[in-house]
Short mmCIF file of C-alpha atoms in Angstrom, two decimals:
data_model
loop_
_atom_site.label_atom_id
_atom_site.label_comp_id
_atom_site.label_asym_id
_atom_site.label_seq_id
_atom_site.Cartn_x
_atom_site.Cartn_y
_atom_site.Cartn_z
CA MET N 1 97.37 71.12 65.84
CA ARG N 2 99.41 72.40 69.36
CA SER N 3 98.32 69.03 71.73
CA ASP N 4 99.75 66.90 69.12
CA SER N 5 103.28 67.99 71.55
CA VAL N 6 101.10 66.33 73.98
CA LYS N 7 98.95 63.28 71.84
CA LYS N 8 100.89 62.29 68.78
CA GLY N 9 103.83 60.13 68.79
CA ASN N 10 105.76 57.37 70.14
CA GLN N 11 107.42 59.71 72.62
CA THR N 12 103.99 60.83 74.03
CA VAL N 13 102.96 57.33 75.23
CA PRO N 14 103.66 58.52 78.42
CA HIS N 15 101.97 61.84 77.92
CA ARG N 16 98.03 59.80 76.08
CA SER N 17 98.37 57.16 78.83
CA LEU N 18 98.01 59.69 81.59
CA PHE N 19 94.59 61.45 79.14
CA LYS N 20 94.03 57.12 79.64
CA ALA N 21 94.12 57.58 83.48
CA MET N 22 90.69 59.92 83.42
CA GLY N 23 89.37 58.21 80.28
CA TYR N 24 89.69 59.16 77.40
CA THR N 25 89.62 57.60 74.12
CA ASP N 26 91.81 56.88 71.02
CA GLU N 27 89.14 59.06 69.66
CA GLU N 28 88.75 61.18 71.95
CA LEU N 29 92.72 61.88 71.16
CA SER N 30 92.72 62.43 68.46
CA ARG N 31 90.11 65.28 67.87
CA PRO N 32 91.56 69.13 68.98
CA LEU N 33 91.95 69.62 72.37
CA ILE N 34 89.96 72.36 73.65
CA GLY N 35 90.20 74.46 76.60
CA ILE N 36 87.07 75.51 78.68
CA VAL N 37 88.21 77.80 81.03
CA ASN N 38 85.15 77.74 84.04
CA SER N 39 85.27 80.80 86.88
CA GLN N 40 82.73 78.70 88.56
CA ASN N 41 82.53 78.30 91.74
CA GLU N 42 79.47 78.21 94.98
CA VAL N 43 81.31 81.57 96.84
CA VAL N 44 79.72 84.36 93.39
CA PRO N 45 76.55 84.86 92.78
CA GLY N 46 77.66 85.70 89.18
CA HIS N 47 79.41 81.87 88.65
CA ILE N 48 77.13 79.69 90.83
CA HIS N 49 75.84 78.36 87.59
CA LEU N 50 78.09 78.57 85.39
CA ASP N 51 78.51 74.55 85.68
CA THR N 52 75.17 74.60 83.14
CA ILE N 53 77.13 77.31 80.99
CA ALA N 54 79.85 74.78 80.65
CA ASP N 55 78.33 72.14 79.86
CA ALA N 56 76.28 73.80 76.92
CA VAL N 57 79.59 74.48 75.26
CA LYS N 58 81.46 71.10 76.11
CA LYS N 59 78.32 70.43 73.97
CA GLY N 60 78.76 72.65 70.78
CA VAL N 61 82.43 71.54 71.23
CA LEU N 62 82.17 67.43 71.05
CA ALA N 63 79.25 68.68 68.59
CA ALA N 64 82.01 69.94 65.88
CA GLY N 65 84.27 67.42 66.31
CA GLY N 66 86.30 68.60 69.75
CA THR N 67 87.09 66.76 72.66
CA PRO N 68 86.62 69.87 75.68
CA MET N 69 88.38 69.41 78.18
CA GLU N 70 87.39 71.65 81.41
CA PHE N 71 89.88 73.78 83.91
CA PRO N 72 88.83 76.37 87.00
CA ALA N 73 89.70 79.44 87.32
CA ILE N 74 89.35 81.58 90.87
CA ALA N 75 86.61 84.61 90.94
CA VAL N 76 86.07 87.37 93.89
CA CYS N 77 82.66 88.59 94.60
CA ASP N 78 82.78 92.93 94.47
CA GLY N 79 80.52 92.96 96.61
CA ILE N 80 81.53 89.95 99.01
CA SER N 81 85.14 91.75 99.58
CA MET N 82 83.78 95.25 99.95
CA GLY N 83 84.15 96.93 103.03
CA HIS N 84 87.08 95.14 104.30
CA ILE N 85 90.46 93.92 103.45
CA GLY N 86 89.31 91.54 101.02
CA MET N 87 88.82 94.43 98.43
CA LYS N 88 92.56 94.56 97.94
CA PHE N 89 92.82 91.27 96.35
CA SER N 90 89.47 92.43 93.75
CA LEU N 91 91.74 93.84 91.32
CA PRO N 92 95.34 91.58 91.89
CA SER N 93 93.18 89.14 91.37
CA ARG N 94 92.67 90.13 87.41
CA GLU N 95 96.61 89.38 87.26
CA LEU N 96 96.11 85.98 88.51
CA ILE N 97 93.41 85.23 86.42
CA ALA N 98 95.31 85.72 83.48
CA ASP N 99 99.09 83.33 84.86
CA SER N 100 97.04 81.03 85.55
CA ALA N 101 95.10 81.05 82.70
CA GLU N 102 98.32 80.68 80.70
CA THR N 103 100.07 78.65 82.88
CA MET N 104 97.22 75.80 81.74
CA ALA N 105 96.57 76.57 78.24
CA THR N 106 100.35 76.36 77.47
CA ALA N 107 101.40 72.92 80.12
CA HIS N 108 98.37 71.35 78.64
CA ALA N 109 98.87 72.62 75.55
CA PHE N 110 95.26 73.15 74.42
CA ASP N 111 94.49 73.52 70.66
CA ALA N 112 91.40 76.74 71.08
CA LEU N 113 90.49 77.93 74.45
CA VAL N 114 86.38 78.79 75.81
CA PHE N 115 86.23 81.25 78.81
CA ILE N 116 83.78 81.23 80.43
CA PRO N 117 83.57 83.90 83.00
CA ASN N 118 81.01 86.43 84.11
CA CYS N 119 81.73 89.19 87.12
CA ASP N 120 84.70 91.86 87.30
CA LYS N 121 87.88 91.28 86.65
CA ILE N 122 87.24 87.86 85.40
CA VAL N 123 86.02 88.79 82.51
CA PRO N 124 89.59 91.05 81.38
CA GLY N 125 91.40 88.64 83.85
CA MET N 126 89.95 86.14 81.18
CA LEU N 127 90.71 88.55 78.19
CA MET N 128 94.17 89.61 79.30
CA ALA N 129 94.53 85.77 79.04
CA ALA N 130 93.26 85.27 75.64
CA ALA N 131 95.31 88.00 74.20
CA ARG N 132 98.13 86.99 75.35
CA LEU N 133 98.53 83.11 74.34
CA ASN N 134 96.75 84.41 71.16
CA VAL N 135 95.24 80.61 70.29
CA PRO N 136 91.89 80.76 69.06
CA ALA N 137 89.26 82.09 71.61
CA ILE N 138 85.62 82.74 71.96
CA PHE N 139 83.99 83.96 74.97
CA VAL N 140 80.60 83.19 76.49
CA SER N 141 79.77 84.64 80.22
CA GLY N 142 77.08 84.11 82.38
CA GLY N 143 74.68 86.87 82.06
CA PRO N 144 73.49 89.35 84.31
CA MET N 145 71.19 89.07 87.32
CA LEU N 146 67.63 90.61 87.12
CA ALA N 147 66.67 93.43 88.45
CA GLY N 148 64.33 92.48 92.53
CA ARG N 149 62.01 94.24 94.06
CA ALA N 150 62.33 96.04 97.17
CA ASN N 151 60.20 99.67 98.57
CA LYS N 152 58.28 99.25 95.53
CA SER N 153 60.23 99.81 92.60
CA TYR N 154 63.28 97.18 90.72
CA VAL N 155 65.89 97.31 92.45
CA SER N 156 69.56 96.68 91.80
CA LEU N 157 72.56 96.31 94.27
CA SER N 158 74.18 98.89 94.56
CA LYS N 159 70.32 100.24 95.99
CA THR N 160 70.54 98.02 98.89
CA PHE N 161 74.19 99.49 99.42
CA GLU N 162 72.74 103.06 99.70
CA ALA N 163 69.71 101.89 101.58
CA VAL N 164 72.80 101.24 104.78
CA GLY N 165 73.03 104.33 104.07
CA ALA N 166 69.92 105.39 104.15
CA PHE N 167 69.08 104.06 107.65
CA ALA N 168 71.64 105.30 109.46
CA ALA N 169 70.00 108.51 108.50
CA ASP N 170 67.10 107.21 109.69
CA ARG N 171 64.92 107.78 106.68
CA ILE N 172 64.25 103.51 106.34
CA ASN N 173 63.13 101.40 108.52
CA ALA N 174 64.38 98.20 109.60
CA GLU N 175 61.83 96.16 107.74
CA THR N 176 62.57 98.50 104.31
CA LEU N 177 66.47 97.81 104.37
CA GLN N 178 65.66 94.27 105.48
CA GLU N 179 63.29 93.60 102.44
CA PHE N 180 66.18 95.36 100.29
CA GLU N 181 68.56 91.87 101.45
CA ASN N 182 66.47 89.66 100.59
CA ASN N 183 65.18 91.01 97.01
CA SER N 184 67.50 93.41 95.63
CA CYS N 185 68.93 89.86 93.78
CA PRO N 186 66.47 87.82 93.31
CA THR N 187 68.36 85.27 91.38
CA CYS N 188 72.08 84.20 89.55
CA GLY N 189 74.03 85.87 87.17
CA SER N 190 77.03 89.25 87.11
CA CYS N 191 73.94 92.41 89.24
CA ALA N 192 71.52 94.22 87.42
CA GLY N 193 73.13 96.87 86.66
CA MET N 194 76.36 98.88 84.19
CA PHE N 195 77.99 98.07 86.63
CA THR N 196 82.00 96.68 86.14
CA ALA N 197 80.70 92.56 85.13
CA ASN N 198 78.42 93.70 83.20
CA SER N 199 80.30 96.43 81.33
CA MET N 200 82.07 93.78 80.48
CA ASN N 201 81.00 91.77 78.63
CA CYS N 202 79.01 94.40 76.60
CA LEU N 203 82.44 95.66 75.66
CA THR N 204 84.03 91.57 74.89
CA GLU N 205 80.48 92.18 72.23
CA ALA N 206 82.56 95.13 70.51
CA LEU N 207 86.30 94.44 70.62
CA GLY N 208 84.11 90.98 68.47
CA MET N 209 85.11 88.55 71.13
CA GLY N 210 82.01 87.08 72.32
CA LEU N 211 78.55 86.51 70.22
CA PRO N 212 76.46 89.03 70.26
CA GLY N 213 73.83 88.86 73.39
CA ASN N 214 77.36 87.57 75.45
CA GLY N 215 76.41 90.74 77.03
CA THR N 216 72.47 90.90 78.04
CA ILE N 217 70.94 87.83 78.09
CA PRO N 218 70.07 87.36 81.25
CA ALA N 219 72.04 84.47 83.00
CA VAL N 220 68.11 82.69 83.68
CA MET N 221 67.10 82.57 80.36
CA SER N 222 67.48 79.18 77.59
CA GLU N 223 68.59 81.53 75.45
CA ARG N 224 72.15 81.55 77.47
CA ILE N 225 72.39 77.88 77.22
CA ARG N 226 72.10 78.04 73.76
CA LEU N 227 74.27 81.26 73.25
CA ALA N 228 77.41 78.53 75.03
CA LYS N 229 76.34 75.65 72.88
CA SER N 230 76.64 78.39 69.58
CA ALA N 231 80.16 79.30 71.16
CA GLY N 232 81.45 75.30 71.73
CA THR N 233 80.15 75.00 67.66
CA TYR N 234 81.88 78.45 67.03
CA VAL N 235 85.50 78.03 68.68
CA MET N 236 86.02 75.22 66.47
CA GLN N 237 85.40 77.23 63.03
CA LEU N 238 88.28 79.96 64.51
CA LEU N 239 90.58 76.40 65.12
CA LYS N 240 89.82 75.38 61.44
CA SER N 241 90.55 78.86 60.40
CA GLN N 242 93.80 80.10 62.39
CA THR N 243 91.55 82.86 63.49
CA LYS N 244 92.87 84.12 66.93
CA PRO N 245 92.47 87.08 69.54
CA ARG N 246 95.18 89.79 68.29
CA ASP N 247 93.75 89.14 64.71
CA ILE N 248 90.26 90.24 66.63
CA MET N 249 90.87 92.14 69.21
CA THR N 250 92.44 95.21 66.95
CA LYS N 251 93.30 99.06 67.71
CA GLN N 252 89.98 99.58 66.06
CA ALA N 253 88.68 97.27 67.50
CA PHE N 254 89.55 98.58 71.84
CA GLU N 255 88.45 101.63 70.11
CA ASN N 256 85.05 100.12 68.87
CA ALA N 257 84.73 98.68 72.20
CA ILE N 258 85.66 102.52 73.52
CA THR N 259 82.97 103.70 71.67
CA LEU N 260 80.20 101.61 72.93
CA ASP N 261 81.74 101.89 76.72
CA MET N 262 81.19 105.49 76.27
CA ALA N 263 77.82 105.65 74.67
CA LEU N 264 76.83 103.11 77.18
CA GLY N 265 77.33 104.45 80.67
CA CYS N 266 80.46 101.79 81.76
CA SER N 267 81.62 101.50 84.97
CA THR N 268 85.16 103.75 84.55
CA ASN N 269 86.59 100.70 85.67
CA SER N 270 86.44 100.09 81.93
CA LEU N 271 89.69 102.64 81.59
CA LEU N 272 91.61 100.31 84.00
CA HIS N 273 90.56 96.88 82.09
CA LEU N 274 90.61 97.85 78.66
CA PRO N 275 94.65 99.66 78.36
CA ALA N 276 95.34 95.80 80.38
CA ILE N 277 93.88 93.41 77.83
CA ALA N 278 95.35 96.47 75.04
CA HIS N 279 99.09 96.16 76.52
CA GLU N 280 98.61 91.58 76.71
CA ALA N 281 97.19 92.39 73.26
CA GLN N 282 100.16 94.44 72.25
CA VAL N 283 97.79 98.03 71.09
CA ASP N 284 99.07 101.06 72.24
CA LEU N 285 95.56 102.81 74.32
CA PRO N 286 96.91 105.18 76.07
CA LEU N 287 94.07 107.76 79.06
CA SER N 288 93.81 110.53 76.38
CA LEU N 289 93.07 108.16 72.61
CA ALA N 290 89.45 107.61 75.66
CA ASP N 291 89.08 110.98 76.22
CA GLU N 292 88.96 111.72 72.30
CA ILE N 293 86.72 109.34 71.33
CA SER N 294 84.06 110.21 74.84
CA LYS N 295 84.39 113.57 73.01
CA ARG N 296 82.54 112.36 69.80
CA THR N 297 80.05 109.70 71.16
CA PRO N 298 76.89 110.88 72.86
CA ASN N 299 75.74 108.51 75.88
CA LEU N 300 72.87 106.62 74.81
CA CYS N 301 71.93 105.35 77.94
CA ARG N 302 71.39 105.62 81.28
CA LEU N 303 71.47 102.06 83.00
CA ALA N 304 71.51 101.00 86.29
CA PRO N 305 72.93 102.98 88.62
CA ALA N 306 72.64 106.42 86.76
CA GLY N 307 69.05 105.50 85.56
CA GLU N 308 66.19 103.81 86.64
CA SER N 309 67.18 100.77 83.35
CA HIS N 310 68.68 97.41 83.51
CA ILE N 311 70.49 95.27 82.22
CA GLU N 312 67.76 92.93 80.96
CA ASP N 313 65.38 96.46 79.31
CA LEU N 314 68.74 96.17 77.52
CA HIS N 315 68.41 93.83 75.91
CA TRP N 316 65.00 93.17 75.02
CA ALA N 317 65.41 96.86 73.48
CA GLY N 318 68.03 94.47 71.30
CA GLY N 319 70.95 94.80 73.13
CA VAL N 320 74.55 95.94 72.43
CA HIS N 321 74.31 95.17 68.56
CA ALA N 322 70.89 98.38 68.94
CA VAL N 323 73.58 100.14 70.76
CA LEU N 324 76.19 100.23 67.71
CA HIS N 325 74.12 99.78 64.91
CA GLU N 326 72.91 103.67 66.59
CA LEU N 327 77.33 104.11 66.89
CA GLN N 328 77.26 102.98 62.71
CA ALA N 329 79.01 106.02 62.02
CA LEU N 330 81.41 105.83 64.79
CA LEU N 331 82.16 102.52 64.43
CA HIS N 332 85.60 100.65 62.40
CA LYS N 333 82.31 98.22 60.62
CA ASP N 334 85.14 96.01 58.88
CA CYS N 335 86.86 94.41 62.13
CA ILE N 336 86.17 90.60 62.52
CA THR N 337 84.59 88.94 65.19
CA VAL N 338 84.12 85.35 66.29
CA ASN N 339 81.35 84.49 64.56
CA GLY N 340 83.44 84.62 60.90
CA LYS N 341 81.01 87.63 60.51
CA THR N 342 82.76 91.57 60.85
CA ILE N 343 81.03 93.92 63.08
CA GLY N 344 79.01 95.88 60.39
CA GLU N 345 77.54 92.44 58.81
CA ASN N 346 76.99 91.50 63.04
CA ILE N 347 74.36 94.91 63.52
CA SER N 348 73.38 95.12 59.80
CA ASN N 349 69.74 94.38 61.07
CA ALA N 350 69.47 95.56 64.80
CA LYS N 351 66.78 97.44 65.94
CA ASN N 352 66.86 100.23 68.89
CA LEU N 353 63.23 98.16 69.83
CA ASN N 354 62.83 100.49 72.93
CA HIS N 355 63.96 104.50 72.58
CA GLU N 356 63.21 105.33 76.01
CA VAL N 357 65.84 102.88 77.65
CA ILE N 358 68.23 103.32 74.63
CA ARG N 359 68.27 106.97 72.67
CA PRO N 360 68.33 107.44 69.46
CA ILE N 361 71.67 108.97 68.14
CA ASP N 362 69.62 111.75 67.15
CA ASN N 363 68.56 112.12 70.64
CA PRO N 364 71.43 111.22 73.47
CA TYR N 365 70.90 112.02 77.19
CA SER N 366 74.68 114.10 75.94
CA LYS N 367 76.92 115.04 73.24
CA SER N 368 79.91 113.74 75.21
CA GLY N 369 80.52 110.52 76.53
CA GLY N 370 79.24 108.55 79.79
CA ILE N 371 82.10 108.30 81.17
CA ALA N 372 84.55 111.55 81.26
CA VAL N 373 88.93 111.87 81.82
CA LEU N 374 90.11 114.59 83.78
CA THR N 375 93.53 116.36 84.21
CA GLY N 376 94.84 118.21 86.03
CA ASN N 377 97.71 119.50 88.83
CA ILE N 378 96.23 116.68 91.12
CA ALA N 379 96.06 114.34 88.64
CA PRO N 380 98.50 114.94 85.25
CA ASN N 381 98.59 111.88 84.53
CA GLY N 382 94.49 111.62 84.33
CA CYS N 383 91.79 110.37 86.18
CA VAL N 384 88.19 109.22 85.39
CA VAL N 385 84.22 110.25 86.22
CA LYS N 386 81.34 108.89 85.03
CA ARG N 387 79.70 111.97 83.96
CA SER N 388 76.34 110.39 82.99
CA ALA N 389 75.39 109.29 86.86
CA VAL N 390 77.03 113.11 87.74
CA ASP N 391 74.15 115.38 88.71
CA GLU N 392 73.39 118.99 86.03
CA SER N 393 75.01 120.25 89.47
CA MET N 394 78.03 118.54 90.53
CA LEU N 395 79.45 118.84 86.84
CA LYS N 396 80.75 121.69 88.01
CA VAL N 397 81.91 122.71 91.45
CA THR N 398 84.93 124.25 94.00
CA GLY N 399 84.75 123.29 97.18
CA LYS N 400 86.76 122.53 100.35
CA ALA N 401 89.63 119.63 100.57
CA ARG N 402 88.29 116.83 103.57
CA ILE N 403 91.96 114.38 103.54
CA PHE N 404 91.22 111.41 104.82
CA GLU N 405 94.15 107.77 104.41
CA ASN N 406 91.93 104.76 104.01
CA GLU N 407 88.57 104.00 103.08
CA GLU N 408 87.72 103.35 107.00
CA ASP N 409 88.07 106.58 107.84
CA CYS N 410 86.08 108.03 105.45
CA VAL N 411 82.95 105.97 105.93
CA ALA N 412 83.70 106.52 109.32
CA ALA N 413 83.30 110.40 109.25
CA ILE N 414 80.15 110.40 107.02
CA PHE N 415 78.12 108.34 108.93
CA ASP N 416 79.11 110.16 111.74
CA ASN N 417 78.12 113.56 109.86
CA GLN N 418 81.49 115.14 109.94
CA ILE N 419 81.11 115.36 106.34
CA LYS N 420 79.35 118.75 105.57
CA PRO N 421 77.27 120.03 101.74
CA GLY N 422 80.19 121.29 99.59
CA ASP N 423 83.14 119.67 100.58
CA VAL N 424 84.98 117.41 98.68
CA VAL N 425 86.35 114.45 100.57
CA VAL N 426 89.83 113.36 99.18
CA ILE N 427 90.42 109.09 100.52
CA ARG N 428 94.44 108.42 99.08
CA TYR N 429 96.32 106.39 99.78
CA GLU N 430 94.04 103.10 98.24
CA GLY N 431 95.98 103.57 94.31
CA PRO N 432 97.53 100.42 93.48
CA LYS N 433 100.71 100.37 95.31
CA GLY N 434 99.40 102.87 98.80
CA GLY N 435 96.09 100.24 99.39
CA PRO N 436 97.56 98.23 97.95
CA GLY N 437 95.21 96.78 95.58
CA MET N 438 92.62 99.83 94.46
CA ARG N 439 90.11 99.18 96.29
CA GLU N 440 86.59 99.95 95.26
CA MET N 441 84.49 102.96 97.29
CA LEU N 442 80.97 102.04 96.97
CA GLY N 443 80.89 101.66 100.65
CA PRO N 444 81.91 106.53 100.58
CA THR N 445 79.73 106.54 97.76
CA SER N 446 77.04 104.84 98.63
CA ALA N 447 77.33 106.17 102.39
CA LEU N 448 76.96 109.64 100.76
CA MET N 449 74.47 108.50 98.81
CA GLY N 450 72.24 107.10 102.01
CA MET N 451 72.29 110.31 104.09
CA GLY N 452 71.12 112.57 101.11
CA LEU N 453 74.64 113.90 100.67
CA GLY N 454 74.70 112.43 96.81
CA LYS N 455 74.17 116.20 95.28
CA ASP N 456 75.85 118.04 97.39
CA VAL N 457 79.85 116.24 98.10
CA SER N 458 82.32 115.36 95.61
CA LEU N 459 84.84 112.82 96.99
CA ILE N 460 87.97 111.89 94.55
CA THR N 461 90.29 109.17 95.11
CA ASP N 462 93.41 107.16 93.68
CA GLY N 463 91.09 104.20 94.26
CA ARG N 464 88.83 103.49 92.00
CA PHE N 465 85.40 103.12 91.85
CA SER N 466 82.55 100.38 92.24
CA GLY N 467 80.02 100.87 88.51
CA ALA N 468 77.50 100.71 91.44
CA SER N 469 78.39 103.93 92.44
CA ARG N 470 77.22 106.74 91.30
CA GLY N 471 77.71 110.45 92.35
CA ALA N 472 80.52 112.75 92.03
CA CYS N 473 82.95 109.99 91.57
CA ILE N 474 86.70 111.07 90.71
CA GLY N 475 88.82 107.95 90.97
CA HIS N 476 92.83 106.63 89.40
CA ILE N 477 94.03 109.94 90.02
CA SER N 478 97.22 109.47 88.91
CA PRO N 479 100.08 109.79 89.76
CA GLU N 480 98.93 107.73 93.43
CA ALA N 481 99.87 109.15 95.97
CA GLN N 482 102.17 105.93 97.31
CA ALA N 483 104.14 106.82 94.33
CA GLY N 484 104.65 110.59 95.33
CA GLY N 485 101.64 112.16 92.90
CA ASN N 486 100.38 115.50 93.71
CA ILE N 487 97.12 113.74 95.50
CA ALA N 488 98.94 113.13 98.39
CA LEU N 489 100.53 116.81 98.48
CA ILE N 490 96.63 118.16 99.57
CA GLU N 491 95.73 119.54 102.43
CA GLU N 492 93.05 119.63 105.05
CA ASN N 493 90.57 122.69 103.65
CA ASP N 494 92.12 123.31 100.17
CA THR N 495 89.85 124.79 98.00
CA ILE N 496 89.74 121.59 94.64
CA ILE N 497 88.35 123.19 91.88
CA ILE N 498 86.84 120.41 89.55
CA ASP N 499 85.42 121.21 85.88
CA ILE N 500 84.12 117.58 84.05
CA ASN N 501 82.77 119.23 81.29
CA ALA N 502 85.77 120.94 80.94
CA GLY N 503 88.24 118.17 81.80
CA THR N 504 89.63 119.96 84.74
CA ILE N 505 90.78 118.65 88.71
CA ASN N 506 93.09 121.15 89.75
CA LEU N 507 94.38 122.65 93.40
CA ASP N 508 93.83 125.93 93.81
CA VAL N 509 97.24 126.21 95.01
CA SER N 510 100.49 127.81 93.46
CA GLN N 511 103.23 125.47 92.26
CA GLU N 512 105.61 127.04 94.69
CA THR N 513 103.11 125.77 97.42
CA LEU N 514 103.71 121.99 96.01
CA GLU N 515 107.36 122.15 95.49
CA ASN N 516 107.97 123.28 99.74
CA ARG N 517 104.62 120.29 100.57
CA ARG N 518 106.64 117.26 98.53
CA LYS N 519 110.03 118.64 99.85
CA THR N 520 108.91 117.22 103.10
CA TRP N 521 105.80 114.32 102.24
CA GLN N 522 107.86 110.61 102.83
CA PRO N 523 105.99 107.82 101.82
CA PRO N 524 104.34 106.37 104.01
CA ASN N 525 105.09 102.35 105.20
CA PRO N 526 104.33 99.22 102.71
CA LYS N 527 100.46 98.44 104.94
CA ILE N 528 100.49 94.75 103.97
CA THR N 529 104.36 93.29 104.03
CA SER N 530 104.75 89.79 103.09
CA GLY N 531 101.99 87.74 100.50
CA TYR N 532 100.51 87.85 97.42
CA LEU N 533 99.45 92.05 97.52
CA ALA N 534 103.38 92.29 98.63
CA ARG N 535 104.59 91.26 95.49
CA TYR N 536 102.16 93.17 93.55
CA ALA N 537 102.08 96.52 94.91
CA LYS N 538 105.92 96.49 93.69
CA LEU N 539 105.68 95.35 90.34
CA VAL N 540 101.64 97.27 89.69
CA THR N 541 102.13 99.90 87.43
CA GLY N 542 99.82 103.28 87.65
CA ALA N 543 96.19 103.74 87.06
CA ASP N 544 96.90 105.16 83.68
CA LYS N 545 98.90 101.83 82.36
CA GLY N 546 95.70 99.95 82.85
CA ALA N 547 97.67 98.61 86.50
CA VAL N 548 99.62 95.78 85.51
CA LEU N 549 102.46 94.43 86.10
CA SER N 550 105.98 95.36 84.98
CA THR N 551 107.97 92.52 83.89
#
């Protein structure tokens, strides 16, 4: 066992003495050492309760003959960090999470790992670490928040962001705004819509790294505790069989995950994170593959923000496995999972219990997936849009460019009524390098929705969008502006042509004009010149590569 290097033989007497300083007994040290990677903190609502998940995992590990040892991971709340400099740290935190988990697991020679994430960058960061370390591992998330009630309807955080814009436009009063504040996030857990956190927790099931129910069992249900105990026992089986993450996260497993992604209509952030995880698993996963899968995969779910259903509704409809059962003809059913069964075996008895929440495959919302990949002279290396959250009238648009060099100026212009129907808002220098950190643009998209412009204005950016964003919001423009991408060459009132169904996004100017503009273009000076973000900006690759760090 890996842990023998820190506990077996006379040469490890000093090591054992340090374990005993913490109260570990000889009996405990004779067992496999299982690292419990817990991202619990008192800052993030999706993580406030993870101590209870960790306690349940430990009981499972102990019952199955292992010795659990817990250590922490950081977690950024995208909602709290939204709209200020904190959002620049959200995506970069993914790399810190992966690096710190690798550091702790290797330095202390754990035999196996149980990862306990929940929110946006923590899930992919931990999956990256699992793939990189390649020791037996299993995931159990903290689960989704229940939907809240405000303005006489079920709501989640996205509607609360939009309420700010609605208040600014005098569409709701202060009392209603306060109602959103007090009631939209009623429990602990990851925010209740198909945002990035819940997207990644659901995709963890399709990848095979989480047990059935990982993505949808609400945080406040006792079933979540039972799932955590099961994860603790199953990790011991993975250790015994020496089944490792790269045995599970194969190319076929990633294709299964993308297929589920398209059927669920997940956050566009998934197409940043899946390539990054695949990179660590030594699997090639280009955006073009996601585009191919999207074209053949029907969109079966319209969960908030694309529709009125929430993750709890998906759970009661049969969860991820019910969706996979509908998709089984499109899946690699022989992929193994952490419970020792294949994905085909796991979904064989699954049932779709609510055809309003999960459409049958012969009656989809659309014949192609919830996320579309677009290319053209604005984005030669691709960009992405959550097609399932775009109004039909906005799938094909031609409009005049309104240029903003950062998010803040754009939000100010929206609230100042400077954006008009038919405009195509361009926010640039917000990519991985230019941001730096590739901020989410929930502020501008929510402002547009709240101001009543969601069906009239498109928004494109080399930044990214929250899973809570909806509308014609096109992100991950690659190459980004800071790297000299053509988005940097767009000028005010240029004509932009977007055709989401055709998968194209183009600037209606000649190649000669672009070349002439490039001759006078100079990259702006870095916005941040010290600390982690400065180092990150120097090393990060493009969004089309998953924004991983170069080595």
